[in-house]
């Protein structure tokens, strides 16, 4: 009888242990989705290269969390909110994805964050720019890493106004991201005593910017601000160079431009551009070491979107490990509380609205004769402290935590 009771006790303990284990890591795997543009104008900006950075984070974490494997899945949303929402819904409902990250394109990020809020799932955005993600459309489960339109406006906009670029004309992508970037930069330019002389909207993936550039040139502006990204910005800058616009003294402000696009455009066309990024491979030994590892895997150096995605995956896994579960509520709570300290951000902090605050940097693209190597493209002009670069919760418009 005693042996039977002992056996029943052992069996009951085993059942309880298995139950607790199931609660710790649901479905026997932690699955992270990287959802972004992998075939369109932002394919180099983030694309499959962000998925590679996510896999590096998993590898560096050890491949498992809470004793179960970590899996990265990825998909191309084609810059279409309905396509992205359909993929996200399928991932959540049938493929048991625990969190979705990257989310290039603001309209896509807003749509997926909204769906994720309904389903109580975590999103960590690195590829989209709109401040609405942590503003009027914020979510208790939504986090915004890497950059946003306010940080870009403070960095690039502020530097040019302070250096005589006080008359602006915008070429703006005709969707949420473009409006937000134009609006944020316009406010900042005006607050510094500058003027906005006009703006023109262009469709996503435009090929011919000639009429837009002529409007900008005839406005009398001394700065043309490109409130777009990816190939749109690269093509507009290339055509502006071909038209000789900068030879007349007009400056070009690439409000969202990263190392990937500078490399694609080339130093001859991109030289002199002022831009803001949150990370550059040649800033210090730690960044150089990471860049070398990434180069060995991909054949290219990473930009802030790629390394930002690495950071989000790593931070998410750290939160799961600390929480002892992959359940959304405790993990989201820790993501708000934990400092961010990794190769991407130093002394980073996450505000109650989900905005990760860290220092940004103002760079100028080198002239061809200044470059010492294939990826030697930037010279750092200034550091923009995080508390200046990003909006406070009170100024963000987020009502969730107010």
C-alpha atoms as a printed R data frame, in Angstrom:
    type eleno elety resid chain resno      x      y       z
1   ATOM     1    CA   UNK     A     1  0.000  0.000   0.000
2   ATOM     2    CA   UNK     A     2  2.852  2.363   0.892
3   ATOM     3    CA   UNK     A     3  4.550  1.593  -2.411
4   ATOM     4    CA   UNK     A     4  1.319  2.358  -4.292
5   ATOM     5    CA   UNK     A     5  0.885  5.678  -2.469
6   ATOM     6    CA   UNK     A     6  4.489  6.582  -3.197
7   ATOM     7    CA   UNK     A     7  4.000  5.752  -6.878
8   ATOM     8    CA   UNK     A     8  0.813  7.842  -7.046
9   ATOM     9    CA   UNK     A     9  2.617 10.732  -5.378
10  ATOM    10    CA   UNK     A    10  5.457 10.579  -7.905
11  ATOM    11    CA   UNK     A    11  2.995 10.421 -10.798
12  ATOM    12    CA   UNK     A    12  1.006 13.378  -9.482
13  ATOM    13    CA   UNK     A    13  4.206 15.416  -9.099
14  ATOM    14    CA   UNK     A    14  5.137 14.547 -12.671
15  ATOM    15    CA   UNK     A    15  1.732 15.693 -13.947
16  ATOM    16    CA   UNK     A    16  1.993 18.942 -11.996
17  ATOM    17    CA   UNK     A    17  5.529 19.523 -13.309
18  ATOM    18    CA   UNK     A    18  4.399 18.939 -16.879
19  ATOM    19    CA   UNK     A    19  1.453 21.322 -16.342
20  ATOM    20    CA   UNK     A    20  3.764 24.021 -14.963
21  ATOM    21    CA   UNK     A    21  6.170 23.464 -17.862
22  ATOM    22    CA   UNK     A    22  3.335 23.914 -20.345
23  ATOM    23    CA   UNK     A    23  2.394 27.194 -18.683
24  ATOM    24    CA   UNK     A    24  5.991 28.374 -18.830
25  ATOM    25    CA   UNK     A    25  6.431 27.856 -22.558
26  ATOM    26    CA   UNK     A    26  3.220 27.274 -24.473
27  ATOM    27    CA   UNK     A    27  3.203 24.925 -27.485
28  ATOM    28    CA   UNK     A    28  6.712 23.639 -26.718
29  ATOM    29    CA   UNK     A    29  8.333 26.388 -28.799
30  ATOM    30    CA   UNK     A    30  8.769 30.163 -28.716
31  ATOM    31    CA   UNK     A    31  7.988 31.406 -32.199
32  ATOM    32    CA   UNK     A    32  8.819 34.930 -33.408
33  ATOM    33    CA   UNK     A    33  7.576 36.359 -36.706
34  ATOM    34    CA   UNK     A    34  9.597 38.861 -38.761
35  ATOM    35    CA   UNK     A    35  7.083 40.592 -41.021
36  ATOM    36    CA   UNK     A    36  8.341 43.184 -43.514
37  ATOM    37    CA   UNK     A    37  8.888 44.180 -47.137
38  ATOM    38    CA   UNK     A    38 11.119 41.582 -48.775
39  ATOM    39    CA   UNK     A    39 10.530 42.364 -52.458
40  ATOM    40    CA   UNK     A    40  9.685 46.075 -52.779
41  ATOM    41    CA   UNK     A    41 11.225 49.488 -52.161
42  ATOM    42    CA   UNK     A    42 12.218 48.618 -48.566
43  ATOM    43    CA   UNK     A    43 13.753 45.196 -49.254
44  ATOM    44    CA   UNK     A    44 17.301 46.425 -48.490
45  ATOM    45    CA   UNK     A    45 16.135 48.756 -45.704
46  ATOM    46    CA   UNK     A    46 14.982 45.725 -43.684
47  ATOM    47    CA   UNK     A    47 13.820 42.705 -45.649
48  ATOM    48    CA   UNK     A    48 15.421 39.300 -45.311
49  ATOM    49    CA   UNK     A    49 18.432 40.999 -43.759
50  ATOM    50    CA   UNK     A    50 16.358 41.751 -40.635
51  ATOM    51    CA   UNK     A    51 15.383 38.078 -40.440
52  ATOM    52    CA   UNK     A    52 19.082 37.185 -40.508
53  ATOM    53    CA   UNK     A    53 19.712 39.586 -37.623
54  ATOM    54    CA   UNK     A    54 16.853 37.945 -35.695
55  ATOM    55    CA   UNK     A    55 18.436 34.531 -36.217
56  ATOM    56    CA   UNK     A    56 21.747 35.887 -34.924
57  ATOM    57    CA   UNK     A    57 19.965 37.002 -31.742
58  ATOM    58    CA   UNK     A    58 18.499 33.528 -31.282
59  ATOM    59    CA   UNK     A    59 21.915 31.979 -31.813
60  ATOM    60    CA   UNK     A    60 23.556 34.367 -29.340
61  ATOM    61    CA   UNK     A    61 20.850 33.626 -26.767
62  ATOM    62    CA   UNK     A    62 21.604 29.928 -27.019
63  ATOM    63    CA   UNK     A    63 18.824 28.673 -29.284
64  ATOM    64    CA   UNK     A    64 16.458 27.833 -26.425
65  ATOM    65    CA   UNK     A    65 14.508 29.641 -23.724
66  ATOM    66    CA   UNK     A    66 12.811 27.966 -20.743
67  ATOM    67    CA   UNK     A    67 14.069 24.682 -22.135
68  ATOM    68    CA   UNK     A    68 12.227 24.921 -25.468
69  ATOM    69    CA   UNK     A    69 13.527 25.849 -28.934
70  ATOM    70    CA   UNK     A    70 13.201 29.339 -30.412
71  ATOM    71    CA   UNK     A    71 11.972 29.580 -33.991
72  ATOM    72    CA   UNK     A    72 12.099 32.534 -36.397
73  ATOM    73    CA   UNK     A    73  9.539 32.695 -39.211
74  ATOM    74    CA   UNK     A    74  9.360 35.481 -41.774
75  ATOM    75    CA   UNK     A    75  7.065 36.740 -44.533
76  ATOM    76    CA   UNK     A    76  6.745 39.514 -47.110
77  ATOM    77    CA   UNK     A    77  3.804 41.868 -46.470
78  ATOM    78    CA   UNK     A    78  4.325 43.696 -49.798
79  ATOM    79    CA   UNK     A    79  3.722 47.037 -48.031
80  ATOM    80    CA   UNK     A    80 -0.015 46.265 -47.912
81  ATOM    81    CA   UNK     A    81 -1.834 46.507 -44.561
82  ATOM    82    CA   UNK     A    82 -4.488 43.963 -45.597
83  ATOM    83    CA   UNK     A    83 -1.842 41.430 -46.647
84  ATOM    84    CA   UNK     A    84  0.088 42.017 -43.424
85  ATOM    85    CA   UNK     A    85 -3.023 41.655 -41.267
86  ATOM    86    CA   UNK     A    86 -3.922 38.413 -43.033
87  ATOM    87    CA   UNK     A    87 -0.455 36.969 -42.414
88  ATOM    88    CA   UNK     A    88 -0.475 38.106 -38.789
89  ATOM    89    CA   UNK     A    89 -3.907 36.595 -38.165
90  ATOM    90    CA   UNK     A    90 -2.823 33.277 -39.660
91  ATOM    91    CA   UNK     A    91  0.386 33.325 -37.638
92  ATOM    92    CA   UNK     A    92 -1.525 33.915 -34.414
93  ATOM    93    CA   UNK     A    93 -4.492 31.643 -35.031
94  ATOM    94    CA   UNK     A    94 -2.966 28.607 -36.723
95  ATOM    95    CA   UNK     A    95  0.823 28.813 -36.538
96  ATOM    96    CA   UNK     A    96  1.060 29.801 -32.859
97  ATOM    97    CA   UNK     A    97  3.401 32.762 -33.361
98  ATOM    98    CA   UNK     A    98  4.010 34.459 -30.007
99  ATOM    99    CA   UNK     A    99  5.200 37.905 -31.172
100 ATOM   100    CA   UNK     A   100  5.682 39.827 -34.419
101 ATOM   101    CA   UNK     A   101  8.597 42.159 -35.037
102 ATOM   102    CA   UNK     A   102 10.199 44.554 -37.562
103 ATOM   103    CA   UNK     A   103  7.026 45.665 -39.440
104 ATOM   104    CA   UNK     A   104  8.488 48.055 -42.011
105 ATOM   105    CA   UNK     A   105  5.921 50.540 -43.377
106 ATOM   106    CA   UNK     A   106  3.885 52.626 -40.935
107 ATOM   107    CA   UNK     A   107  0.438 51.744 -42.285
108 ATOM   108    CA   UNK     A   108  1.314 48.055 -41.961
109 ATOM   109    CA   UNK     A   109  2.734 48.461 -38.458
110 ATOM   110    CA   UNK     A   110 -0.363 50.316 -37.262
111 ATOM   111    CA   UNK     A   111 -2.667 47.635 -38.706
112 ATOM   112    CA   UNK     A   112 -0.724 44.723 -37.204
113 ATOM   113    CA   UNK     A   113 -0.282 46.443 -33.844
114 ATOM   114    CA   UNK     A   114 -4.049 47.034 -33.742
115 ATOM   115    CA   UNK     A   115 -4.782 43.371 -34.478
116 ATOM   116    CA   UNK     A   116 -2.174 42.283 -31.940
117 ATOM   117    CA   UNK     A   117 -3.748 44.490 -29.295
118 ATOM   118    CA   UNK     A   118 -7.088 42.725 -29.831
119 ATOM   119    CA   UNK     A   119 -5.422 39.330 -29.550
120 ATOM   120    CA   UNK     A   120 -3.163 40.392 -26.668
121 ATOM   121    CA   UNK     A   121  0.028 39.663 -28.569
122 ATOM   122    CA   UNK     A   122  3.331 41.552 -28.488
123 ATOM   123    CA   UNK     A   123  4.647 43.603 -31.403
124 ATOM   124    CA   UNK     A   124  8.123 45.167 -31.448
125 ATOM   125    CA   UNK     A   125  8.523 47.593 -34.357
126 ATOM   126    CA   UNK     A   126 11.892 48.574 -35.825
127 ATOM   127    CA   UNK     A   127 11.120 49.270 -39.488
128 ATOM   128    CA   UNK     A   128  8.201 51.718 -39.252
129 ATOM   129    CA   UNK     A   129  8.531 55.380 -38.346
130 ATOM   130    CA   UNK     A   130  5.207 56.903 -37.306
131 ATOM   131    CA   UNK     A   131  4.971 58.239 -33.754
132 ATOM   132    CA   UNK     A   132  1.320 57.103 -33.699
133 ATOM   133    CA   UNK     A   133  2.587 53.651 -32.710
134 ATOM   134    CA   UNK     A   134  3.389 55.018 -29.264
135 ATOM   135    CA   UNK     A   135  0.996 57.962 -29.551
136 ATOM   136    CA   UNK     A   136 -2.710 58.004 -30.291
137 ATOM   137    CA   UNK     A   137 -2.683 54.355 -31.445
138 ATOM   138    CA   UNK     A   138 -0.429 53.001 -28.693
139 ATOM   139    CA   UNK     A   139 -0.937 49.559 -27.201
140 ATOM   140    CA   UNK     A   140  0.035 47.991 -23.855
141 ATOM   141    CA   UNK     A   141  1.582 45.189 -25.924
142 ATOM   142    CA   UNK     A   142  3.215 47.414 -28.564
143 ATOM   143    CA   UNK     A   143  6.855 48.520 -28.502
144 ATOM   144    CA   UNK     A   144  8.744 50.850 -30.850
145 ATOM   145    CA   UNK     A   145 12.506 50.409 -31.247
146 ATOM   146    CA   UNK     A   146 15.205 51.947 -33.497
147 ATOM   147    CA   UNK     A   147 13.755 55.349 -34.562
148 ATOM   148    CA   UNK     A   148 10.615 57.338 -35.275
149 ATOM   149    CA   UNK     A   149  9.661 60.450 -37.208
150 ATOM   150    CA   UNK     A   150 10.220 62.741 -34.224
151 ATOM   151    CA   UNK     A   151 13.789 61.517 -33.734
152 ATOM   152    CA   UNK     A   152 14.529 62.005 -37.428
153 ATOM   153    CA   UNK     A   153 13.074 65.515 -37.358
154 ATOM   154    CA   UNK     A   154 15.117 66.497 -34.307
155 ATOM   155    CA   UNK     A   155 18.316 65.036 -35.739
156 ATOM   156    CA   UNK     A   156 18.373 65.921 -39.428
157 ATOM   157    CA   UNK     A   157 15.927 68.827 -39.387
158 ATOM   158    CA   UNK     A   158 17.502 70.539 -36.416
159 ATOM   159    CA   UNK     A   159 21.027 70.306 -37.760
160 ATOM   160    CA   UNK     A   160 20.193 71.869 -41.102
161 ATOM   161    CA   UNK     A   161 18.153 74.774 -39.705
162 ATOM   162    CA   UNK     A   162 20.935 75.607 -37.277
163 ATOM   163    CA   UNK     A   163 23.363 75.644 -40.206
164 ATOM   164    CA   UNK     A   164 21.413 77.977 -42.466
165 ATOM   165    CA   UNK     A   165 18.964 75.546 -44.057
166 ATOM   166    CA   UNK     A   166 15.929 77.579 -43.076
167 ATOM   167    CA   UNK     A   167 13.637 77.372 -46.137
168 ATOM   168    CA   UNK     A   168 12.197 73.896 -46.700
169 ATOM   169    CA   UNK     A   169 10.208 72.144 -49.396
170 ATOM   170    CA   UNK     A   170  9.141 68.515 -48.903
171 ATOM   171    CA   UNK     A   171  8.874 65.571 -51.284
172 ATOM   172    CA   UNK     A   172  6.589 63.300 -49.317
173 ATOM   173    CA   UNK     A   173  5.543 59.671 -49.702
174 ATOM   174    CA   UNK     A   174  1.763 59.612 -50.010
175 ATOM   175    CA   UNK     A   175  0.871 57.479 -46.964
176 ATOM   176    CA   UNK     A   176  0.941 57.568 -43.156
177 ATOM   177    CA   UNK     A   177  4.718 57.427 -42.756
178 ATOM   178    CA   UNK     A   178  5.344 60.299 -45.182
179 ATOM   179    CA   UNK     A   179  2.691 62.536 -43.612
180 ATOM   180    CA   UNK     A   180  4.070 61.873 -40.143
181 ATOM   181    CA   UNK     A   181  7.681 62.554 -41.153
182 ATOM   182    CA   UNK     A   182  6.761 65.742 -42.999
183 ATOM   183    CA   UNK     A   183  4.591 66.932 -40.123
184 ATOM   184    CA   UNK     A   184  7.163 66.251 -37.406
185 ATOM   185    CA   UNK     A   185  9.983 67.874 -39.368
186 ATOM   186    CA   UNK     A   186  7.838 70.892 -40.310
187 ATOM   187    CA   UNK     A   187  7.020 71.548 -36.666
188 ATOM   188    CA   UNK     A   188 10.669 71.311 -35.695
189 ATOM   189    CA   UNK     A   189 11.868 73.525 -38.563
190 ATOM   190    CA   UNK     A   190  9.319 76.197 -37.621
191 ATOM   191    CA   UNK     A   191 10.197 75.974 -33.924
192 ATOM   192    CA   UNK     A   192 13.801 76.790 -34.862
193 ATOM   193    CA   UNK     A   193 12.734 79.844 -36.871
194 ATOM   194    CA   UNK     A   194 12.709 78.206 -40.303
195 ATOM   195    CA   UNK     A   195 10.001 78.270 -42.984
196 ATOM   196    CA   UNK     A   196  8.148 75.550 -44.893
197 ATOM   197    CA   UNK     A   197  7.500 76.847 -48.402
198 ATOM   198    CA   UNK     A   198  5.509 73.887 -49.649
199 ATOM   199    CA   UNK     A   199  5.237 70.155 -50.204
200 ATOM   200    CA   UNK     A   200  4.308 67.693 -52.909
201 ATOM   201    CA   UNK     A   201  3.109 64.128 -52.440
202 ATOM   202    CA   UNK     A   202  4.296 61.212 -54.566
203 ATOM   203    CA   UNK     A   203  3.065 57.596 -54.747
204 ATOM   204    CA   UNK     A   204  5.009 54.751 -53.165
205 ATOM   205    CA   UNK     A   205  7.579 53.229 -55.540
206 ATOM   206    CA   UNK     A   206  7.589 56.218 -57.916
207 ATOM   207    CA   UNK     A   207 10.050 56.074 -60.815
208 ATOM   208    CA   UNK     A   208 10.065 59.648 -62.091
209 ATOM   209    CA   UNK     A   209 10.630 62.471 -59.599
210 ATOM   210    CA   UNK     A   210 11.443 65.154 -62.171
211 ATOM   211    CA   UNK     A   211  8.208 67.160 -61.845
212 ATOM   212    CA   UNK     A   212  8.366 66.998 -58.042
213 ATOM   213    CA   UNK     A   213 11.981 68.161 -58.011
214 ATOM   214    CA   UNK     A   214 11.228 71.033 -60.378
215 ATOM   215    CA   UNK     A   215  8.434 72.213 -58.063
216 ATOM   216    CA   UNK     A   216 10.819 72.066 -55.127
217 ATOM   217    CA   UNK     A   217 13.523 73.941 -57.026
218 ATOM   218    CA   UNK     A   218 11.164 76.694 -58.183
219 ATOM   219    CA   UNK     A   219  9.848 77.246 -54.645
220 ATOM   220    CA   UNK     A   220 12.998 79.091 -53.586
221 ATOM   221    CA   UNK     A   221 13.753 76.573 -50.842
222 ATOM   222    CA   UNK     A   222 17.348 76.046 -49.777
223 ATOM   223    CA   UNK     A   223 16.567 72.581 -48.402
224 ATOM   224    CA   UNK     A   224 14.610 69.805 -50.099
225 ATOM   225    CA   UNK     A   225 13.439 67.367 -47.456
226 ATOM   226    CA   UNK     A   226 12.758 63.833 -48.628
227 ATOM   227    CA   UNK     A   227  9.952 62.533 -46.402
228 ATOM   228    CA   UNK     A   228 10.177 59.073 -47.899
229 ATOM   229    CA   UNK     A   229 12.477 56.049 -47.623
230 ATOM   230    CA   UNK     A   230 14.180 53.172 -49.376
231 ATOM   231    CA   UNK     A   231 14.394 53.239 -53.158
232 ATOM   232    CA   UNK     A   232 12.085 56.257 -53.295
233 ATOM   233    CA   UNK     A   233 14.650 58.379 -51.494
234 ATOM   234    CA   UNK     A   234 17.554 56.898 -53.435
235 ATOM   235    CA   UNK     A   235 15.885 57.543 -56.789
236 ATOM   236    CA   UNK     A   236 14.916 61.092 -55.841
237 ATOM   237    CA   UNK     A   237 18.462 61.918 -54.714
238 ATOM   238    CA   UNK     A   238 19.964 60.366 -57.832
239 ATOM   239    CA   UNK     A   239 17.682 62.406 -60.093
240 ATOM   240    CA   UNK     A   240 18.356 65.584 -58.093
241 ATOM   241    CA   UNK     A   241 22.073 64.995 -58.622
242 ATOM   242    CA   UNK     A   242 21.536 64.444 -62.357
243 ATOM   243    CA   UNK     A   243 19.555 67.695 -62.602
244 ATOM   244    CA   UNK     A   244 22.358 69.602 -60.872
245 ATOM   245    CA   UNK     A   245 20.047 70.893 -58.153
246 ATOM   246    CA   UNK     A   246 22.694 70.852 -55.425
247 ATOM   247    CA   UNK     A   247 25.117 72.837 -57.592
248 ATOM   248    CA   UNK     A   248 22.920 75.866 -57.064
249 ATOM   249    CA   UNK     A   249 23.344 75.650 -53.311
250 ATOM   250    CA   UNK     A   250 20.189 73.688 -52.486
251 ATOM   251    CA   UNK     A   251 20.767 71.084 -49.781
252 ATOM   252    CA   UNK     A   252 19.209 67.653 -49.768
253 ATOM   253    CA   UNK     A   253 17.911 66.283 -46.476
254 ATOM   254    CA   UNK     A   254 17.365 62.525 -46.433
255 ATOM   255    CA   UNK     A   255 15.005 62.339 -43.484
256 ATOM   256    CA   UNK     A   256 15.030 58.541 -43.449
257 ATOM   257    CA   UNK     A   257 18.075 57.086 -45.127
258 ATOM   258    CA   UNK     A   258 20.276 54.286 -43.867
259 ATOM   259    CA   UNK     A   259 23.580 52.682 -44.694
260 ATOM   260    CA   UNK     A   260 21.859 50.173 -46.993
261 ATOM   261    CA   UNK     A   261 20.480 52.925 -49.228
262 ATOM   262    CA   UNK     A   262 23.705 54.952 -49.201
263 ATOM   263    CA   UNK     A   263 25.589 51.848 -50.367
264 ATOM   264    CA   UNK     A   264 23.058 51.257 -53.122
265 ATOM   265    CA   UNK     A   265 23.198 54.870 -54.278
266 ATOM   266    CA   UNK     A   266 26.973 55.214 -54.051
267 ATOM   267    CA   UNK     A   267 29.096 57.929 -52.483
268 ATOM   268    CA   UNK     A   268 29.319 59.985 -55.664
269 ATOM   269    CA   UNK     A   269 25.579 60.707 -55.632
270 ATOM   270    CA   UNK     A   270 25.078 60.561 -51.836
271 ATOM   271    CA   UNK     A   271 28.081 62.610 -50.692
272 ATOM   272    CA   UNK     A   272 27.258 65.454 -48.333
273 ATOM   273    CA   UNK     A   273 23.856 64.120 -47.330
274 ATOM   274    CA   UNK     A   274 22.961 64.635 -43.702
275 ATOM   275    CA   UNK     A   275 20.994 61.846 -42.041
276 ATOM   276    CA   UNK     A   276 20.135 60.367 -38.675
277 ATOM   277    CA   UNK     A   277 20.647 56.758 -37.610
278 ATOM   278    CA   UNK     A   278 20.723 55.015 -34.267
279 ATOM   279    CA   UNK     A   279 23.694 52.770 -35.017
280 ATOM   280    CA   UNK     A   280 26.744 52.598 -37.279
281 ATOM   281    CA   UNK     A   281 29.179 49.727 -37.600
282 ATOM   282    CA   UNK     A   282 32.362 51.819 -37.285
283 ATOM   283    CA   UNK     A   283 31.537 53.749 -34.110
284 ATOM   284    CA   UNK     A   284 33.437 51.476 -31.697
285 ATOM   285    CA   UNK     A   285 35.075 48.047 -31.340
286 ATOM   286    CA   UNK     A   286 31.865 46.321 -30.229
287 ATOM   287    CA   UNK     A   287 29.970 47.590 -33.280
288 ATOM   288    CA   UNK     A   288 32.845 46.646 -35.571
289 ATOM   289    CA   UNK     A   289 32.870 43.103 -34.174
290 ATOM   290    CA   UNK     A   290 29.127 42.730 -34.680
291 ATOM   291    CA   UNK     A   291 29.388 44.202 -38.167
292 ATOM   292    CA   UNK     A   292 32.090 41.703 -39.062
293 ATOM   293    CA   UNK     A   293 29.936 38.772 -37.887
294 ATOM   294    CA   UNK     A   294 26.938 40.082 -39.794
295 ATOM   295    CA   UNK     A   295 29.057 40.627 -42.900
296 ATOM   296    CA   UNK     A   296 30.262 37.021 -42.750
297 ATOM   297    CA   UNK     A   297 26.640 35.826 -42.745
298 ATOM   298    CA   UNK     A   298 25.113 38.234 -45.251
299 ATOM   299    CA   UNK     A   299 27.867 39.861 -47.304
300 ATOM   300    CA   UNK     A   300 26.878 43.356 -46.151
301 ATOM   301    CA   UNK     A   301 27.073 45.651 -43.145
302 ATOM   302    CA   UNK     A   302 23.878 46.166 -41.119
303 ATOM   303    CA   UNK     A   303 21.916 49.383 -40.645
304 ATOM   304    CA   UNK     A   304 19.927 50.450 -37.579
305 ATOM   305    CA   UNK     A   305 16.868 48.433 -38.680
306 ATOM   306    CA   UNK     A   306 18.816 45.187 -38.855
307 ATOM   307    CA   UNK     A   307 20.638 45.673 -35.544
308 ATOM   308    CA   UNK     A   308 17.467 47.060 -33.971
309 ATOM   309    CA   UNK     A   309 15.680 43.834 -34.900
310 ATOM   310    CA   UNK     A   310 18.528 41.866 -33.308
311 ATOM   311    CA   UNK     A   311 17.973 43.936 -30.157
312 ATOM   312    CA   UNK     A   312 14.196 43.413 -30.037
313 ATOM   313    CA   UNK     A   313 14.511 39.644 -30.378
314 ATOM   314    CA   UNK     A   314 17.210 39.507 -27.710
315 ATOM   315    CA   UNK     A   315 15.252 41.718 -25.310
316 ATOM   316    CA   UNK     A   316 12.064 39.688 -25.837
317 ATOM   317    CA   UNK     A   317 13.899 36.457 -25.039
318 ATOM   318    CA   UNK     A   318 15.487 38.020 -21.952
319 ATOM   319    CA   UNK     A   319 12.017 39.044 -20.752
320 ATOM   320    CA   UNK     A   320 10.644 35.521 -21.275
321 ATOM   321    CA   UNK     A   321 13.593 34.051 -19.384
322 ATOM   322    CA   UNK     A   322 13.138 36.468 -16.486
323 ATOM   323    CA   UNK     A   323  9.356 36.033 -16.383
324 ATOM   324    CA   UNK     A   324  9.604 32.245 -16.460
325 ATOM   325    CA   UNK     A   325  6.821 32.187 -19.047
326 ATOM   326    CA   UNK     A   326  6.061 33.318 -22.595
327 ATOM   327    CA   UNK     A   327  2.594 34.583 -21.597
328 ATOM   328    CA   UNK     A   328  1.960 38.069 -22.970
329 ATOM   329    CA   UNK     A   329  1.059 40.025 -19.825
330 ATOM   330    CA   UNK     A   330  4.128 39.239 -17.664
331 ATOM   331    CA   UNK     A   331  6.496 39.494 -20.637
332 ATOM   332    CA   UNK     A   332  5.056 42.873 -21.695
333 ATOM   333    CA   UNK     A   333  5.379 44.108 -18.112
334 ATOM   334    CA   UNK     A   334  9.060 43.196 -18.029
335 ATOM   335    CA   UNK     A   335  9.700 44.710 -21.460
336 ATOM   336    CA   UNK     A   336  8.480 48.011 -20.023
337 ATOM   337    CA   UNK     A   337 10.693 47.653 -16.949
338 ATOM   338    CA   UNK     A   338 13.969 46.137 -18.168
339 ATOM   339    CA   UNK     A   339 16.834 48.397 -19.267
340 ATOM   340    CA   UNK     A   340 18.127 47.853 -22.798
341 ATOM   341    CA   UNK     A   341 21.843 47.148 -22.784
342 ATOM   342    CA   UNK     A   342 23.240 45.423 -25.850
343 ATOM   343    CA   UNK     A   343 25.241 46.108 -29.005
344 ATOM   344    CA   UNK     A   344 22.417 48.302 -30.318
345 ATOM   345    CA   UNK     A   345 21.561 50.505 -27.337
346 ATOM   346    CA   UNK     A   346 23.361 51.597 -24.192
347 ATOM   347    CA   UNK     A   347 21.313 52.648 -21.154
348 ATOM   348    CA   UNK     A   348 18.144 52.298 -23.216
349 ATOM   349    CA   UNK     A   349 14.830 52.616 -21.409
350 ATOM   350    CA   UNK     A   350 11.279 51.749 -22.415
351 ATOM   351    CA   UNK     A   351  8.622 54.328 -21.588
352 ATOM   352    CA   UNK     A   352  5.123 53.321 -20.400
353 ATOM   353    CA   UNK     A   353  3.810 53.911 -23.944
354 ATOM   354    CA   UNK     A   354  6.284 51.381 -25.376
355 ATOM   355    CA   UNK     A   355  8.789 53.837 -26.866
356 ATOM   356    CA   UNK     A   356 12.395 52.678 -26.389
357 ATOM   357    CA   UNK     A   357 14.576 55.708 -25.713
358 ATOM   358    CA   UNK     A   358 18.294 55.712 -26.531
359 ATOM   359    CA   UNK     A   359 20.823 58.050 -28.112
360 ATOM   360    CA   UNK     A   360 20.615 58.765 -31.851
361 ATOM   361    CA   UNK     A   361 23.413 60.094 -34.078
362 ATOM   362    CA   UNK     A   362 23.698 62.678 -36.805
363 ATOM   363    CA   UNK     A   363 25.907 61.572 -39.698
364 ATOM   364    CA   UNK     A   364 27.147 63.070 -42.938
365 ATOM   365    CA   UNK     A   365 27.892 60.880 -45.943
366 ATOM   366    CA   UNK     A   366 31.564 61.008 -46.861
367 ATOM   367    CA   UNK     A   367 32.965 62.166 -50.165
368 ATOM   368    CA   UNK     A   368 34.421 59.339 -52.283
369 ATOM   369    CA   UNK     A   369 37.959 60.555 -51.629
370 ATOM   370    CA   UNK     A   370 37.357 60.479 -47.842
371 ATOM   371    CA   UNK     A   371 36.289 56.837 -47.770
372 ATOM   372    CA   UNK     A   372 38.901 54.241 -46.802
373 ATOM   373    CA   UNK     A   373 36.898 51.153 -47.668
374 ATOM   374    CA   UNK     A   374 33.746 49.758 -49.257
375 ATOM   375    CA   UNK     A   375 31.543 50.358 -46.204
376 ATOM   376    CA   UNK     A   376 33.367 53.419 -44.832
377 ATOM   377    CA   UNK     A   377 30.573 55.887 -45.562
378 ATOM   378    CA   UNK     A   378 29.752 58.058 -42.546
379 ATOM   379    CA   UNK     A   379 31.376 60.673 -40.407
380 ATOM   380    CA   UNK     A   380 29.589 61.364 -37.147
381 ATOM   381    CA   UNK     A   381 28.604 64.988 -36.618
382 ATOM   382    CA   UNK     A   382 26.725 64.858 -33.336
383 ATOM   383    CA   UNK     A   383 24.989 62.731 -30.748
384 ATOM   384    CA   UNK     A   384 21.305 63.420 -30.115
385 ATOM   385    CA   UNK     A   385 20.466 62.432 -26.509
386 ATOM   386    CA   UNK     A   386 17.536 60.054 -26.298
387 ATOM   387    CA   UNK     A   387 15.416 62.332 -24.125
388 ATOM   388    CA   UNK     A   388 15.683 65.007 -26.837
389 ATOM   389    CA   UNK     A   389 15.229 62.645 -29.753
390 ATOM   390    CA   UNK     A   390 12.006 61.015 -28.584
391 ATOM   391    CA   UNK     A   391  8.717 62.381 -27.300
392 ATOM   392    CA   UNK     A   392  7.812 62.062 -23.629
393 ATOM   393    CA   UNK     A   393  4.735 60.019 -22.742
394 ATOM   394    CA   UNK     A   394  2.902 63.222 -21.856
395 ATOM   395    CA   UNK     A   395  3.604 64.707 -25.293
396 ATOM   396    CA   UNK     A   396  3.017 61.502 -27.244
397 ATOM   397    CA   UNK     A   397 -0.789 61.479 -27.126
398 ATOM   398    CA   UNK     A   398 -0.909 57.922 -25.773
399 ATOM   399    CA   UNK     A   399 -3.938 57.429 -23.545
400 ATOM   400    CA   UNK     A   400 -3.320 53.829 -22.383
401 ATOM   401    CA   UNK     A   401 -1.066 54.823 -19.526
402 ATOM   402    CA   UNK     A   402 -2.452 58.301 -18.777
